[in-house]
Structure formats: structure tokens, C-alpha cells
PDB file of C-alpha atoms and ligand atoms in Angstrom:
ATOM      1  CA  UNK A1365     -23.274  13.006  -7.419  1.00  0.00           C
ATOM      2  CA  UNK A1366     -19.710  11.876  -6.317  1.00  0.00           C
ATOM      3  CA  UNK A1367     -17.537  10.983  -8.809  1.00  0.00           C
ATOM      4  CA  UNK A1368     -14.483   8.956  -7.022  1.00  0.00           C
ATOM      5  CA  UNK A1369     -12.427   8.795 -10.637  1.00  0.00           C
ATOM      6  CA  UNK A1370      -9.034   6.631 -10.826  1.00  0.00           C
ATOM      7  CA  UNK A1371      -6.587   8.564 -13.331  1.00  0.00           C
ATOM      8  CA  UNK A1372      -3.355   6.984 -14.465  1.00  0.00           C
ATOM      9  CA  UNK A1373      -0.147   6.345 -12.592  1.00  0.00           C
ATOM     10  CA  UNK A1374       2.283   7.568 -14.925  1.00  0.00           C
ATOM     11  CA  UNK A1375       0.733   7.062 -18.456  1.00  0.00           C
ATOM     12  CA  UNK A1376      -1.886   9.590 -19.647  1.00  0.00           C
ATOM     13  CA  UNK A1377      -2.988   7.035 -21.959  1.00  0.00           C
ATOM     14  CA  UNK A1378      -4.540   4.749 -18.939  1.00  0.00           C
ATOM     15  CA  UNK A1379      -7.343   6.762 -17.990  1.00  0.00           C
ATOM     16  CA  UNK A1380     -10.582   5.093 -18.960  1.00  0.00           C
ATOM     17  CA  UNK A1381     -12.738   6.426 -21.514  1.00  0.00           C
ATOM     18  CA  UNK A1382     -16.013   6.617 -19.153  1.00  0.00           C
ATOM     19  CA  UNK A1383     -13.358   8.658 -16.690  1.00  0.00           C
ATOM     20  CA  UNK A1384     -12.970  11.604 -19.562  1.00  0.00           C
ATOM     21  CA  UNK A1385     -16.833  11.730 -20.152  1.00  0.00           C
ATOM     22  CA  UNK A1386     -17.560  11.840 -16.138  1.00  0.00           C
ATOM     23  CA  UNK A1387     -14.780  14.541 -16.046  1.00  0.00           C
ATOM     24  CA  UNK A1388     -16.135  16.282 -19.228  1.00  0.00           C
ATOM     25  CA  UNK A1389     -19.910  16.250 -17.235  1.00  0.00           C
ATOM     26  CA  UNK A1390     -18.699  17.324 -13.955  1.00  0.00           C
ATOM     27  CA  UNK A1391     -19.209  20.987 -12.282  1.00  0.00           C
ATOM     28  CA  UNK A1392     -15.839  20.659 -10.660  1.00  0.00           C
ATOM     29  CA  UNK A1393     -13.361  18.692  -9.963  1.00  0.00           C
ATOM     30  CA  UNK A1394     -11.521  18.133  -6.457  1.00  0.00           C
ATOM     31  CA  UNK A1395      -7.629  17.986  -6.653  1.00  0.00           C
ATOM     32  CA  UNK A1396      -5.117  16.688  -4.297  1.00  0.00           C
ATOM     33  CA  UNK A1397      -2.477  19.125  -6.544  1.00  0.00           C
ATOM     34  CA  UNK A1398      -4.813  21.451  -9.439  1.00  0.00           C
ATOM     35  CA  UNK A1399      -1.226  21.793 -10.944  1.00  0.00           C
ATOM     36  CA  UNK A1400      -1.255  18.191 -11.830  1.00  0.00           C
ATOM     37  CA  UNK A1401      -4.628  17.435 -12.611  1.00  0.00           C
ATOM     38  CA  UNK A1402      -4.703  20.409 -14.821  1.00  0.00           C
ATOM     39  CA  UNK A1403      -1.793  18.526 -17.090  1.00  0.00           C
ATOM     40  CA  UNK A1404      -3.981  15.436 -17.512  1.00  0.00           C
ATOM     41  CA  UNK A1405      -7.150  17.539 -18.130  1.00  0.00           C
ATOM     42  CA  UNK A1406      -5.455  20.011 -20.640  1.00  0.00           C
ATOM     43  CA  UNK A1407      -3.924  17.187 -22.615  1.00  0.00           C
ATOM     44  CA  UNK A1408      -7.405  15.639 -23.380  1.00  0.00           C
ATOM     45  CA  UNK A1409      -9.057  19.330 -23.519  1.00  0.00           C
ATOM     46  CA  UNK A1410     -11.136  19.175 -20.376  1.00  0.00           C
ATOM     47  CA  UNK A1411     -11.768  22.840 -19.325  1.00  0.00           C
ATOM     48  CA  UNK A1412     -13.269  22.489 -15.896  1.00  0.00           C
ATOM     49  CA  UNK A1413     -13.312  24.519 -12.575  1.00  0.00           C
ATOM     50  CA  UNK A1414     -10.404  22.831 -10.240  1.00  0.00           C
ATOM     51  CA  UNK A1415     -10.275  22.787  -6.590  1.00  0.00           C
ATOM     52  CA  UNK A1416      -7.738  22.024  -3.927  1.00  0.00           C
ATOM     53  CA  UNK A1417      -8.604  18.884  -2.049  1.00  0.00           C
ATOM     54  CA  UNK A1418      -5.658  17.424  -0.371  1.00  0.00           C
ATOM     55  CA  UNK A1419      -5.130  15.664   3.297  1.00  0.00           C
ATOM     56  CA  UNK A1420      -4.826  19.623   4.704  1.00  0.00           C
ATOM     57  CA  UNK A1421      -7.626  20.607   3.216  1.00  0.00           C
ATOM     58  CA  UNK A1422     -10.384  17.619   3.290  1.00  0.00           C
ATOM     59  CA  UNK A1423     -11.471  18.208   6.694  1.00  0.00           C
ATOM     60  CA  UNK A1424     -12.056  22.495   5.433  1.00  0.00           C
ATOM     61  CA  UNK A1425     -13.887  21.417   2.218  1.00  0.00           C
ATOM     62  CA  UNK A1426     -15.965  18.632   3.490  1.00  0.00           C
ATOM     63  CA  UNK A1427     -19.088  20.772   4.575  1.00  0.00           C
ATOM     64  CA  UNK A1428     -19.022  23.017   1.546  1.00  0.00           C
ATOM     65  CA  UNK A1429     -18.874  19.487  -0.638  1.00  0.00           C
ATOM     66  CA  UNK A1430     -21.642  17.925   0.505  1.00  0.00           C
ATOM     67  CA  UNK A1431     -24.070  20.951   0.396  1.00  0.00           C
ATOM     68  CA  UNK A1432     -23.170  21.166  -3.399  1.00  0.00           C
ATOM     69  CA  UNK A1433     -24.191  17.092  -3.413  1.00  0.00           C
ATOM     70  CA  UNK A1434     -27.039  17.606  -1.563  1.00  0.00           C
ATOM     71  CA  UNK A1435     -27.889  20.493  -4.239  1.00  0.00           C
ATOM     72  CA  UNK A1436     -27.248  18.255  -6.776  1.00  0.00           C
ATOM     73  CA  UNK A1437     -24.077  19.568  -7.674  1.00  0.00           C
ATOM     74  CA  UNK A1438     -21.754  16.769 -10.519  1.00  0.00           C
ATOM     75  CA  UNK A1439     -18.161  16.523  -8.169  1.00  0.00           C
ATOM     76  CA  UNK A1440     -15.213  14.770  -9.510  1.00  0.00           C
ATOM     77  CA  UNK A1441     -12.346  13.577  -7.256  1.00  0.00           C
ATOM     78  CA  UNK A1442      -8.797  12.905  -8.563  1.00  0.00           C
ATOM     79  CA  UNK A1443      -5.694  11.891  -6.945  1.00  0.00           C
ATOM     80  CA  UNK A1444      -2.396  12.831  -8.115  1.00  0.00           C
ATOM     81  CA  UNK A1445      -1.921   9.544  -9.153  1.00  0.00           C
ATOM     82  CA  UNK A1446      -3.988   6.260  -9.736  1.00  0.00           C
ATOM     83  CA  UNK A1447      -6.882   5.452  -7.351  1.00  0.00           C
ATOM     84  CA  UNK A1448      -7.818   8.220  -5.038  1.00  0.00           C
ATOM     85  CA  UNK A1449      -8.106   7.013  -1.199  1.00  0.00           C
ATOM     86  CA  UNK A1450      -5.144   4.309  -1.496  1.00  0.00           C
ATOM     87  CA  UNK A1451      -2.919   5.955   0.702  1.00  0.00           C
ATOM     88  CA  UNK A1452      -4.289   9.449  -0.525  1.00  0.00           C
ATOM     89  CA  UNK A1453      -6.966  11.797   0.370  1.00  0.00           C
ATOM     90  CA  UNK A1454     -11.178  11.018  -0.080  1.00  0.00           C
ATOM     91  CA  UNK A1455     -11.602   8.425   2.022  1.00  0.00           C
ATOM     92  CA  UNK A1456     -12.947  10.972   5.191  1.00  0.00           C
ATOM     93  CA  UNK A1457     -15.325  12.479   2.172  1.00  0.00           C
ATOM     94  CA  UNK A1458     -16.584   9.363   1.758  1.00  0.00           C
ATOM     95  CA  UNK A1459     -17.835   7.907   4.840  1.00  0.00           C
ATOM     96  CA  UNK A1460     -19.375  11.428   4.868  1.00  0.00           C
ATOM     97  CA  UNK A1461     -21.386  11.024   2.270  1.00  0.00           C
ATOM     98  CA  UNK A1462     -22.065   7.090   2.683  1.00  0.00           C
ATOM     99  CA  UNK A1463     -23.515   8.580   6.101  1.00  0.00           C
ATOM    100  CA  UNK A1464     -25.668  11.574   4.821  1.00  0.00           C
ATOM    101  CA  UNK A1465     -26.974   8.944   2.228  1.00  0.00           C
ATOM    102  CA  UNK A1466     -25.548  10.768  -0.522  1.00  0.00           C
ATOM    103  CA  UNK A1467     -25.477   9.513  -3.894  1.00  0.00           C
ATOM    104  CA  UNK A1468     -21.565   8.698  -5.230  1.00  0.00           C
ATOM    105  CA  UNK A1469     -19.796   6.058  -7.397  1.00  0.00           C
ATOM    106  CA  UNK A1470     -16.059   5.138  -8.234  1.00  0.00           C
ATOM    107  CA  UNK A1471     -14.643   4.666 -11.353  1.00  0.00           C
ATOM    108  CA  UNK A1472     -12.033   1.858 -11.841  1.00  0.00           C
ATOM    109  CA  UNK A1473      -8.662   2.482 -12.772  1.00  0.00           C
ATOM    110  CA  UNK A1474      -5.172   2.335 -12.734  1.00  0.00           C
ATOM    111  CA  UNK A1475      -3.409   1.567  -9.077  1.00  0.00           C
ATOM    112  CA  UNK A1476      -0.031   0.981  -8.202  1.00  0.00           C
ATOM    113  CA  UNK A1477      -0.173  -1.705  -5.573  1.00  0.00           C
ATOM    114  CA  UNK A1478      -2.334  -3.763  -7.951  1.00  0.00           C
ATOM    115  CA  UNK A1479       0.110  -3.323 -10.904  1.00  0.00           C
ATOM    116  CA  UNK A1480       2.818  -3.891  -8.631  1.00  0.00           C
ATOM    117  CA  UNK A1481       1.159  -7.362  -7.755  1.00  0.00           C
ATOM    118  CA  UNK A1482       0.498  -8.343 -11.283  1.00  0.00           C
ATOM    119  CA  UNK A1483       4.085  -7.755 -12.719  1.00  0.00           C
ATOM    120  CA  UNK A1484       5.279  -9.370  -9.656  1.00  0.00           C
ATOM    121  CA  UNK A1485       3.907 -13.216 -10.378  1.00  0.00           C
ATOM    122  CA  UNK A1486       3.725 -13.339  -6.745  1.00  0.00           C
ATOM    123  CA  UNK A1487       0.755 -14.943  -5.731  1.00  0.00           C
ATOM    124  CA  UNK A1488      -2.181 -13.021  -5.844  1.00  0.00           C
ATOM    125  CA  UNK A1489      -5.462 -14.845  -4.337  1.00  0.00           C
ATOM    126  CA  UNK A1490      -4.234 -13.485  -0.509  1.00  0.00           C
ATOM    127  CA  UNK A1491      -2.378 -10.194  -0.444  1.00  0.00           C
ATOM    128  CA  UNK A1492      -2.291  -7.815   1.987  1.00  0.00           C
ATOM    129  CA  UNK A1493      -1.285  -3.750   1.510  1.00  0.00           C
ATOM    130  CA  UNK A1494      -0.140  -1.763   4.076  1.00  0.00           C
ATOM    131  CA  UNK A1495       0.760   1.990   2.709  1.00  0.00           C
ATOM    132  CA  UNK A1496       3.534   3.814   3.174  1.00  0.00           C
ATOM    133  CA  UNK A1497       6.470   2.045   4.850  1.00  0.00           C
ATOM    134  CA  UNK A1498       6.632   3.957   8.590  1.00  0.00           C
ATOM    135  CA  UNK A1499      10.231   6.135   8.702  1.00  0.00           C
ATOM    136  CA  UNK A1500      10.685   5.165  12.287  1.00  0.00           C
ATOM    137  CA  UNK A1501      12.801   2.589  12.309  1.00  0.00           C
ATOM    138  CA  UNK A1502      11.373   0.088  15.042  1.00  0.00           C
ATOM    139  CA  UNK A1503       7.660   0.855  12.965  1.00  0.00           C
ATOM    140  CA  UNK A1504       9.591  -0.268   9.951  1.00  0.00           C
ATOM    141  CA  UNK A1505      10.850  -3.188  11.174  1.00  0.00           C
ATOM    142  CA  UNK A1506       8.157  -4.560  13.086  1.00  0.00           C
ATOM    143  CA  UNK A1507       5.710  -4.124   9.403  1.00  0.00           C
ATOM    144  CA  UNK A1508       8.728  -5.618   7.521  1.00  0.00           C
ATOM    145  CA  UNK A1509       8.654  -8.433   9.859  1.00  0.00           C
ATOM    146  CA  UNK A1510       4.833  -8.930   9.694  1.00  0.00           C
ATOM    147  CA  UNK A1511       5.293  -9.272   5.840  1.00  0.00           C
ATOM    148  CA  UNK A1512       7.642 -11.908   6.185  1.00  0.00           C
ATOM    149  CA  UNK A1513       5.256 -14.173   8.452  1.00  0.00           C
ATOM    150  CA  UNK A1514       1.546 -13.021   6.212  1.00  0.00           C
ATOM    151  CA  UNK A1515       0.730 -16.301   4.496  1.00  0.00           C
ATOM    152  CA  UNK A1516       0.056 -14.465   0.989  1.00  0.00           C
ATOM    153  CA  UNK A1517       1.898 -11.425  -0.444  1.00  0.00           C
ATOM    154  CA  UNK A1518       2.399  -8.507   0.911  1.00  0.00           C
ATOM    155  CA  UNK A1519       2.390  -5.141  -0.473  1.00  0.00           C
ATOM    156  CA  UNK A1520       3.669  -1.701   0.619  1.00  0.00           C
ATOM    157  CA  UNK A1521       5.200   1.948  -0.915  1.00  0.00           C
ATOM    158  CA  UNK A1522       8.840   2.728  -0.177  1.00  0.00           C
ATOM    159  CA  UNK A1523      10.651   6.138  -0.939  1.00  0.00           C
ATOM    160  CA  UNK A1524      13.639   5.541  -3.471  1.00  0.00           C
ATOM    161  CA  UNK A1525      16.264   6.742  -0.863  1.00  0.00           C
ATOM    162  CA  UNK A1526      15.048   4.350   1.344  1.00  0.00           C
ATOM    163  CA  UNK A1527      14.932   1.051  -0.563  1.00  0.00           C
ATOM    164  CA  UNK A1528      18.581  -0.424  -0.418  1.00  0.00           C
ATOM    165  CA  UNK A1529      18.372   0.277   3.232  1.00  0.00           C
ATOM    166  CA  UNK A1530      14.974  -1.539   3.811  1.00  0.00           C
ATOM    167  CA  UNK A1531      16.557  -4.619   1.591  1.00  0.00           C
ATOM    168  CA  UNK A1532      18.977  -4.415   4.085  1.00  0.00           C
ATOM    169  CA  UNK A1533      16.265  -4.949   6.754  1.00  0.00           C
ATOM    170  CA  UNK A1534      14.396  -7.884   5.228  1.00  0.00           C
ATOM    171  CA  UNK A1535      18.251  -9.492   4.087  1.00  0.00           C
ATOM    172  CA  UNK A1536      18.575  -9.624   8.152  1.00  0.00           C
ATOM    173  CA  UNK A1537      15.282 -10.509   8.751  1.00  0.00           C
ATOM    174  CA  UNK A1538      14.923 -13.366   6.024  1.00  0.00           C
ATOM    175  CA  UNK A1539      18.009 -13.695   3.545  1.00  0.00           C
ATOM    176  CA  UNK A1540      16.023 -16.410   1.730  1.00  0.00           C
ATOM    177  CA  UNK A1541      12.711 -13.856   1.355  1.00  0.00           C
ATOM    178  CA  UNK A1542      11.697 -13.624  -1.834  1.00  0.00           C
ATOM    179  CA  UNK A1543      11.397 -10.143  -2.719  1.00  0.00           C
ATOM    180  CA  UNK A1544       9.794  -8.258  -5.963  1.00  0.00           C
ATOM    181  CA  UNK A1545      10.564  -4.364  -6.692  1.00  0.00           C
ATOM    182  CA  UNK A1546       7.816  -2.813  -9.245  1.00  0.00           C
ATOM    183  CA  UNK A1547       9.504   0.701 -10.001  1.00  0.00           C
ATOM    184  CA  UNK A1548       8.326   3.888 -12.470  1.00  0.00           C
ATOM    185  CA  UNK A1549       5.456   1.694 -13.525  1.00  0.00           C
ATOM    186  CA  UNK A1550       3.672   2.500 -17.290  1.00  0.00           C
ATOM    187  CA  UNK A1551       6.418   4.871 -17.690  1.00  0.00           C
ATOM    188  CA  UNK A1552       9.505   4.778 -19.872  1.00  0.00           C
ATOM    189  CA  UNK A1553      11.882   3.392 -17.275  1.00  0.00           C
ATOM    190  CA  UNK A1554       9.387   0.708 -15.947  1.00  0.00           C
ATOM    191  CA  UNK A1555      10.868  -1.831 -14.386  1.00  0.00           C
ATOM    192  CA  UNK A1556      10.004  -4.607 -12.325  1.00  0.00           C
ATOM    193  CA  UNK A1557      12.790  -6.735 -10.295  1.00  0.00           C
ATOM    194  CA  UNK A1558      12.637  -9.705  -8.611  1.00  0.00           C
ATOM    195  CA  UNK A1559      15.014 -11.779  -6.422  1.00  0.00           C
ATOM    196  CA  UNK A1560      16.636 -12.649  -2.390  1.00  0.00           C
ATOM    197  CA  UNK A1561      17.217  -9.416  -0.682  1.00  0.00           C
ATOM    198  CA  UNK A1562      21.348  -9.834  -1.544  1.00  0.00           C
ATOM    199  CA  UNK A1563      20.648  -9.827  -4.883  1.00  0.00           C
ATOM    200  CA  UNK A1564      18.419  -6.963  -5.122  1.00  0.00           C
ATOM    201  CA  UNK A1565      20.829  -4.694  -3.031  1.00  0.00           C
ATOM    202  CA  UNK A1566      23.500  -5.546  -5.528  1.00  0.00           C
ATOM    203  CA  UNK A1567      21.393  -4.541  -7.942  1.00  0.00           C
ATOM    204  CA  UNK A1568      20.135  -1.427  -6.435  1.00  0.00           C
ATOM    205  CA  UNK A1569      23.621  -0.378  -5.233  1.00  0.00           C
ATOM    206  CA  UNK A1570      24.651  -0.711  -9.127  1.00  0.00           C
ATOM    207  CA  UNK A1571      21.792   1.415 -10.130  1.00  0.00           C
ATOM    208  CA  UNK A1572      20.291   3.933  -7.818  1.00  0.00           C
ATOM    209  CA  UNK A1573      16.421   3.808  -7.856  1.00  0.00           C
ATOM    210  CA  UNK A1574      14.810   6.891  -9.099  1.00  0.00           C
ATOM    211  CA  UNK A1575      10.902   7.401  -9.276  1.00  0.00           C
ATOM    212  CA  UNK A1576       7.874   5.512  -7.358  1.00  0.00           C
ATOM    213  CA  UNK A1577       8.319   2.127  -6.408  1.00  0.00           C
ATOM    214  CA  UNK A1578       5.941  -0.633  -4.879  1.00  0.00           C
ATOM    215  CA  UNK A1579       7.761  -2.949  -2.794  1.00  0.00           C
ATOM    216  CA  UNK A1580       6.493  -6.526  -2.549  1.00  0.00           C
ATOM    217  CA  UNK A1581       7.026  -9.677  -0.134  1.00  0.00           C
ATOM    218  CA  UNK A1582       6.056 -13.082  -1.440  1.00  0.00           C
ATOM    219  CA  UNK A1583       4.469 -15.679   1.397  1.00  0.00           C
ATOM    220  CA  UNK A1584       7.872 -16.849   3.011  1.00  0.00           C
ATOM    221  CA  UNK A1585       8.382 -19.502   5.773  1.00  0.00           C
ATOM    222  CA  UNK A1586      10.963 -18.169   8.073  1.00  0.00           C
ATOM    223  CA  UNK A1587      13.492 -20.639  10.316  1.00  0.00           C
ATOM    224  CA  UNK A1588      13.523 -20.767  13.810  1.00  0.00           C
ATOM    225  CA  UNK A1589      17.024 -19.778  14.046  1.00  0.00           C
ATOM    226  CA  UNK A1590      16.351 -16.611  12.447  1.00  0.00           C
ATOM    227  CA  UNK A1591      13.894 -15.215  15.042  1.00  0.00           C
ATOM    228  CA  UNK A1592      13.463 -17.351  17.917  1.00  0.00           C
ATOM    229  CA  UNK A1593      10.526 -18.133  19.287  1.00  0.00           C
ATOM    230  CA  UNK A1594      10.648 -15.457  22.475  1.00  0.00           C
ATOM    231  CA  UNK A1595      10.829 -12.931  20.200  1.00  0.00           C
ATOM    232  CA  UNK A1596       8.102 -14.236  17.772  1.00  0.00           C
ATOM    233  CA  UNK A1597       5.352 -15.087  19.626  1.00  0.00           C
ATOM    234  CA  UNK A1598       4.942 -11.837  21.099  1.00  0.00           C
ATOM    235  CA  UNK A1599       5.257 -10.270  17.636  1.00  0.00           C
ATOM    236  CA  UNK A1600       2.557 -12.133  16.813  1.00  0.00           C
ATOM    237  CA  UNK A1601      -0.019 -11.770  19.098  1.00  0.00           C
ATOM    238  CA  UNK A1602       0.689  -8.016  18.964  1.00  0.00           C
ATOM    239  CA  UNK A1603       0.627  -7.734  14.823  1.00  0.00           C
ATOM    240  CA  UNK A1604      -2.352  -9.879  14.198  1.00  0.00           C
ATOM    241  CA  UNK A1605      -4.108  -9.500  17.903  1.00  0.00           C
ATOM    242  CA  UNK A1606      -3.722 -13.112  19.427  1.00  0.00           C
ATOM    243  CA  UNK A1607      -3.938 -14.917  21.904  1.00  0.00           C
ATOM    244  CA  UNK A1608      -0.626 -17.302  22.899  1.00  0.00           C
ATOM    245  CA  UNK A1609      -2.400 -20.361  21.807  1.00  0.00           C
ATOM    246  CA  UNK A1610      -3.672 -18.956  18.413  1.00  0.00           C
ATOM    247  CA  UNK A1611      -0.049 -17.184  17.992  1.00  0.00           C
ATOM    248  CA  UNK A1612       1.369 -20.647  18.690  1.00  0.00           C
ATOM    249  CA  UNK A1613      -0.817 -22.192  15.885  1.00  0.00           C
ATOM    250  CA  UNK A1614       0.374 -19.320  14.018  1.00  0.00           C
ATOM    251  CA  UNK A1615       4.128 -19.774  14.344  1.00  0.00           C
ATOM    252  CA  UNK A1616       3.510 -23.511  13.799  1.00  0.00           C
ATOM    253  CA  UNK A1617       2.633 -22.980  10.792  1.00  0.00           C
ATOM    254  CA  UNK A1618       5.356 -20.448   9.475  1.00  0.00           C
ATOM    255  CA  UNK A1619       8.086 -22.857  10.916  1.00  0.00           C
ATOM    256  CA  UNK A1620       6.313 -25.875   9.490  1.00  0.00           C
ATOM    257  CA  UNK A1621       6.604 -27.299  12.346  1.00  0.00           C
ATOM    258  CA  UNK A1622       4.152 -29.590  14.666  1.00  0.00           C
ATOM    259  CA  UNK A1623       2.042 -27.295  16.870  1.00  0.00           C
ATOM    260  CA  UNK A1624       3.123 -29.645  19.699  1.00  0.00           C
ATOM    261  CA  UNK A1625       6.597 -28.897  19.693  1.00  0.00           C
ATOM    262  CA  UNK A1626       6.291 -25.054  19.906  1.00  0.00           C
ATOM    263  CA  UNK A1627       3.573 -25.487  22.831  1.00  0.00           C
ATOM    264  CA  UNK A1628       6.189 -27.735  24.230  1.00  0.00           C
ATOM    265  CA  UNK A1629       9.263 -25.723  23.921  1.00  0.00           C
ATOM    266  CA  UNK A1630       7.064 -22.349  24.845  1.00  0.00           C
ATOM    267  CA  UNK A1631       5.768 -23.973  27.632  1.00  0.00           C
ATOM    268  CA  UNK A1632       9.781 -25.053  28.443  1.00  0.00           C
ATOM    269  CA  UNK A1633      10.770 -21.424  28.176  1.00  0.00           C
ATOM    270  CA  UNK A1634       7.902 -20.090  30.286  1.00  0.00           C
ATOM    271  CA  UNK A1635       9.167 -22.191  33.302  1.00  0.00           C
ATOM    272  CA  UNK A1636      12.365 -21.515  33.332  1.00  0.00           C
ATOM    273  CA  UNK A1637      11.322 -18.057  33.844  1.00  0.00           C
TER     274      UNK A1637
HETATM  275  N1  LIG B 112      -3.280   6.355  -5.112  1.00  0.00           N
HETATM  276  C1  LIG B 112      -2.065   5.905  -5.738  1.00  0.00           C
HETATM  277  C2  LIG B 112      -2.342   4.611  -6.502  1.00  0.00           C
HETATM  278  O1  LIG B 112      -3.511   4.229  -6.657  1.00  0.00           O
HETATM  279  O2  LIG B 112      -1.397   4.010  -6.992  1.00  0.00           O
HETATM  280  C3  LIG B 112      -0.937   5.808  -4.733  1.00  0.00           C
HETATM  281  C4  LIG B 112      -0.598   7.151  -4.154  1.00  0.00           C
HETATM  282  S1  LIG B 112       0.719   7.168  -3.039  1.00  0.00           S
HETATM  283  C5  LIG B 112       0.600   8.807  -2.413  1.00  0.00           C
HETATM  284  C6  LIG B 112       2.127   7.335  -4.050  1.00  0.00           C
HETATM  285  C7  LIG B 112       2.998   6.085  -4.005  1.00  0.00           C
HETATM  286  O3  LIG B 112       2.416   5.085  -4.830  1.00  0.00           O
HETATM  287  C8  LIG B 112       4.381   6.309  -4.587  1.00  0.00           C
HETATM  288  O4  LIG B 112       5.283   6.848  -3.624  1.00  0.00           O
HETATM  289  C9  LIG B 112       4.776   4.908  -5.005  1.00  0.00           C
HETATM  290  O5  LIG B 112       5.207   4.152  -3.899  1.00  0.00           O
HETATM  291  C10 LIG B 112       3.424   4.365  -5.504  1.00  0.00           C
HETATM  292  N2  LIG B 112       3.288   4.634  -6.948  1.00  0.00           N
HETATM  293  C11 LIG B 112       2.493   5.538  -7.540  1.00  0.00           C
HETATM  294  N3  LIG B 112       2.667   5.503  -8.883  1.00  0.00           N
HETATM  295  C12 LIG B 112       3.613   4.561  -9.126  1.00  0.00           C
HETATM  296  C13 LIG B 112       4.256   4.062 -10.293  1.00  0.00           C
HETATM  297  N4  LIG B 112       3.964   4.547 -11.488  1.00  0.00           N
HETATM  298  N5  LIG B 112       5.166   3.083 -10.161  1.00  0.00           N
HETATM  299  C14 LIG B 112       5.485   2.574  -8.945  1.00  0.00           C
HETATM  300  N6  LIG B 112       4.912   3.025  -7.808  1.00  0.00           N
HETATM  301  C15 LIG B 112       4.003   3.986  -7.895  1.00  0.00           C
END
């Protein structure tokens, strides 16, 4: 059996109770770092055999893996942090094993997108997560972009050294946005901040983020003036795959405007070309 095990993100004291006795029962356990792992499994006296199993590796182990499930084998997998497969390694293992019919569960957890959302208030019945923030710029820009017109919040991981400059981003994009920084969560400097994009920069020029942080967009309309409509339609159909008419609909309804006018004025703007 598989044993897909959510640890803690910070605080030792999150892991579950049923995740010690799974570990406890397990022949090995699967680590994206055995350095790490072996600090949460020493500290509640869980002597198992570790094994490297990070996004290098997954691809090397995978065969070995699933003739030790198919043998009957107990496996545990553990991420570094929180819920393994949310933008870290298992997920390959798994479709693997879903397709050889192999017997695995997942044990719930701690995750850092989801704790992120919660300490936000932003709502939370449409939210959409999209992993690492991309360092190339125009990559960047185009997801920041498509988290300022997702009618829900929107969720995503930023690097420290990176976050004034991506405020920076989303102040150009949508000064008004409101934005929600989740940072060093269930540890001692936890903090979550919340706020325009000019007021978080002031803030995060005043004190320079350390640690993990979950960056979060709350369900903004954005103004015409502030991307106009040649430039948004065509973002549109090519984020969410649409066609002009349901992009149209689309940018009706971010503008709060009548679907009429847009056709009208698109329809203006493709004539005089
Ligand atoms: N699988 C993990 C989870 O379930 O939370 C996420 C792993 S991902 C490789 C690591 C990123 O998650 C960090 O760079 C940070 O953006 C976010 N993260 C992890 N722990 C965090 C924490 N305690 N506070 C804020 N963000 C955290």
C-alpha cells in the first residue's frame, strides 16, 4: 500500500495522529530531502528506512516502487513540507499506480495554499491555484493578469526576493486589486497581510520578507482604461481557451459592462482595421 502522508508546513505539532501511526507501520518511507524528514521522524521517535524521492529521482524509483507495492510492500511518501504533489514530487507515482490498479490512500493534512486562503478571508467557494509564480517575466505577467480577471480568488507561491517586485506588477496591472500576503505560516513569525498593492509594497519595502509566502488575489473587476479591450480579449481567449464571442461575454462581465457594448466597440475596432 501507498501511503500519500501530508506532514506539517512549519509546525511539527500539525501532523495528524493517524499520519505518525501510518509512518510508525510503514517499511519505508520516500523523501523529497531524507535530511528533513529525518528531523520530523526523530522528534516523534520514528526509526524507519528513508529514501530519496525527489522530482530527479521519481522517474529512477518509480519501477522499483511499484514492484515493492505489488509485493505488498507498506510505502510512505512525504514532502518536505505540507501535502506532497502540490507543486512537489508524487504526482507521476501516482497515476502509476492508479493505472497498475494498485492499492494507495492519502492522508489529509496541512497545505499552504489552503492556509493561505483561510487566513486570507478572501472568498473561498471559487479559488483557483496556480504553483509557482513563472521567473520569466512575460509568464509572470500574463498569470498575474489572469488572476486579476478569475471571478474567485486566486492563489499562487512567490519567492521572498521576488514579492515587492511582483506587487509592483499587479500595482500596474490593478492599483485597486485587493491583495492578501500569507507569510512563514504556523511558525513564530506568521503573518498574514492584507491590502491594495501600494500599501503592501510600503509595507514590504519597510520590512523585507523572509521565509515562504503564499500570495493571494481576491475576485477584482478591472476598468477598461486599465487594459483596453485590444489587449484583453486576446488575453482571454488565450488564458481560458475562448472563442471571441465567449471572451466577449467574459470581459463583459469583468468590466460590468453590457455585453452589447463590447461586441459593439470590438466589432468598431475590427473594422477600422
Ligand atoms: N506541498 C507544499 C504544501 O502543501 O504547502 C508546498 C510545497 S512548495 C515546493 C513550497 C512553497 O509553498 C513555498 O515556497 C511557499 O510558497 C509555500 N509554503 C510552504 N510552506 C509555507 C508556509 N509555512 N508559509 C507560507 N508559505 C508556505
Amino acid at each position: 500500500m501507498l501511503y500519500v502522508i501530508s506532514s506539517h508546513i512549519g509546525n511539527l505539532g500539525d501532523i495528524t495522529l493517524r499520519a505518525l501511526e501510518i509512518l510508525k507501520k510503514c517499511n519505508y518511507i520516500l523523501c523529497e530531502d531524507t535530511r528533513r524528514s529525518r528531523i520530523l521522524l526523530d522528534h516523534f521517535g520514528i526509526q524507519k528506512p528513508l529514501k530519496s524521492f525527489h522530482k530527479f529521482s521519481e522517474k529512477k524509483e518509480e519501477k522499483g516502487i511499484l514492484e515493492d507495492l505489488r509485493e505488498g510492500v507498506e510505502i510512505g511518501l512525504l514532502s518536505d513540507a505540507g501535502t506532497p504533489t502540490i507543486a512537489d514530487p508524487g504526482r507521476e507515482l501516482i497515476v502509476k499506480v492508479i493505472e497498475e490498479g494498485l492499492p494507495f490512500t492519502a492522508l489529509p493534512g496541512p497545505c499552504s495554499l489552503i492556509q493561505g486562503l483561510v487566513l486570507s478571508g478572501f472568498p473561498s467557494e471559487r479559488f483557483q491555484f496556480l504553483g509557482f509564480l513563472s521567473k520569466k517575466e512575460s509568464e509572470g505577467l500574463k498569470v498575474l493578469r489572469s488572476m486579476l480577471f478569475f471571478n474567485g480568488t486566486s492563489i499562487c507561491y512567490v519567492p521572498p526576493n521576488r514579492l515587492v517586485s511582483t506587487l509592483e506588477y499587479l500595482y500596474q496591472l490593478s492599483p485597486v486589486a485587493n491583495i492578501g500576503v500569507a507569510r512563514e505560516l504556523t511558525k513564530i513569525h506568521e503573518e498574514c497581510v492584507r491590502g491594495i498593492p501600494s500599501q503592501l509594497i510600503t509595507h514590504f519595502k519597510n520590512n523585507p520578507p523572509k521565509g515562504e509566502i503564499v500570495l493571494l488575489v481576491e475576485k477584482g473587476k478591472i476598468e477598461e482604461e486599465e487594459i483596453p479591450l485590444d489587449e484583453l480579449l486576446p488575453l482571454l481567449q488565450e488564458s481560458f481557451s475562448l472563442s471571441l464571442k465567449e471572451a466577449i461575454k467574459m470581459a463583459a462581465k469583468l468590466l460590468g459592462k453590457p455585453k452589447k457594448i463590447i461586441y459593439n466597440k470590438t466589432h468598431e475596432r475590427i473594422h477600422k482595421v
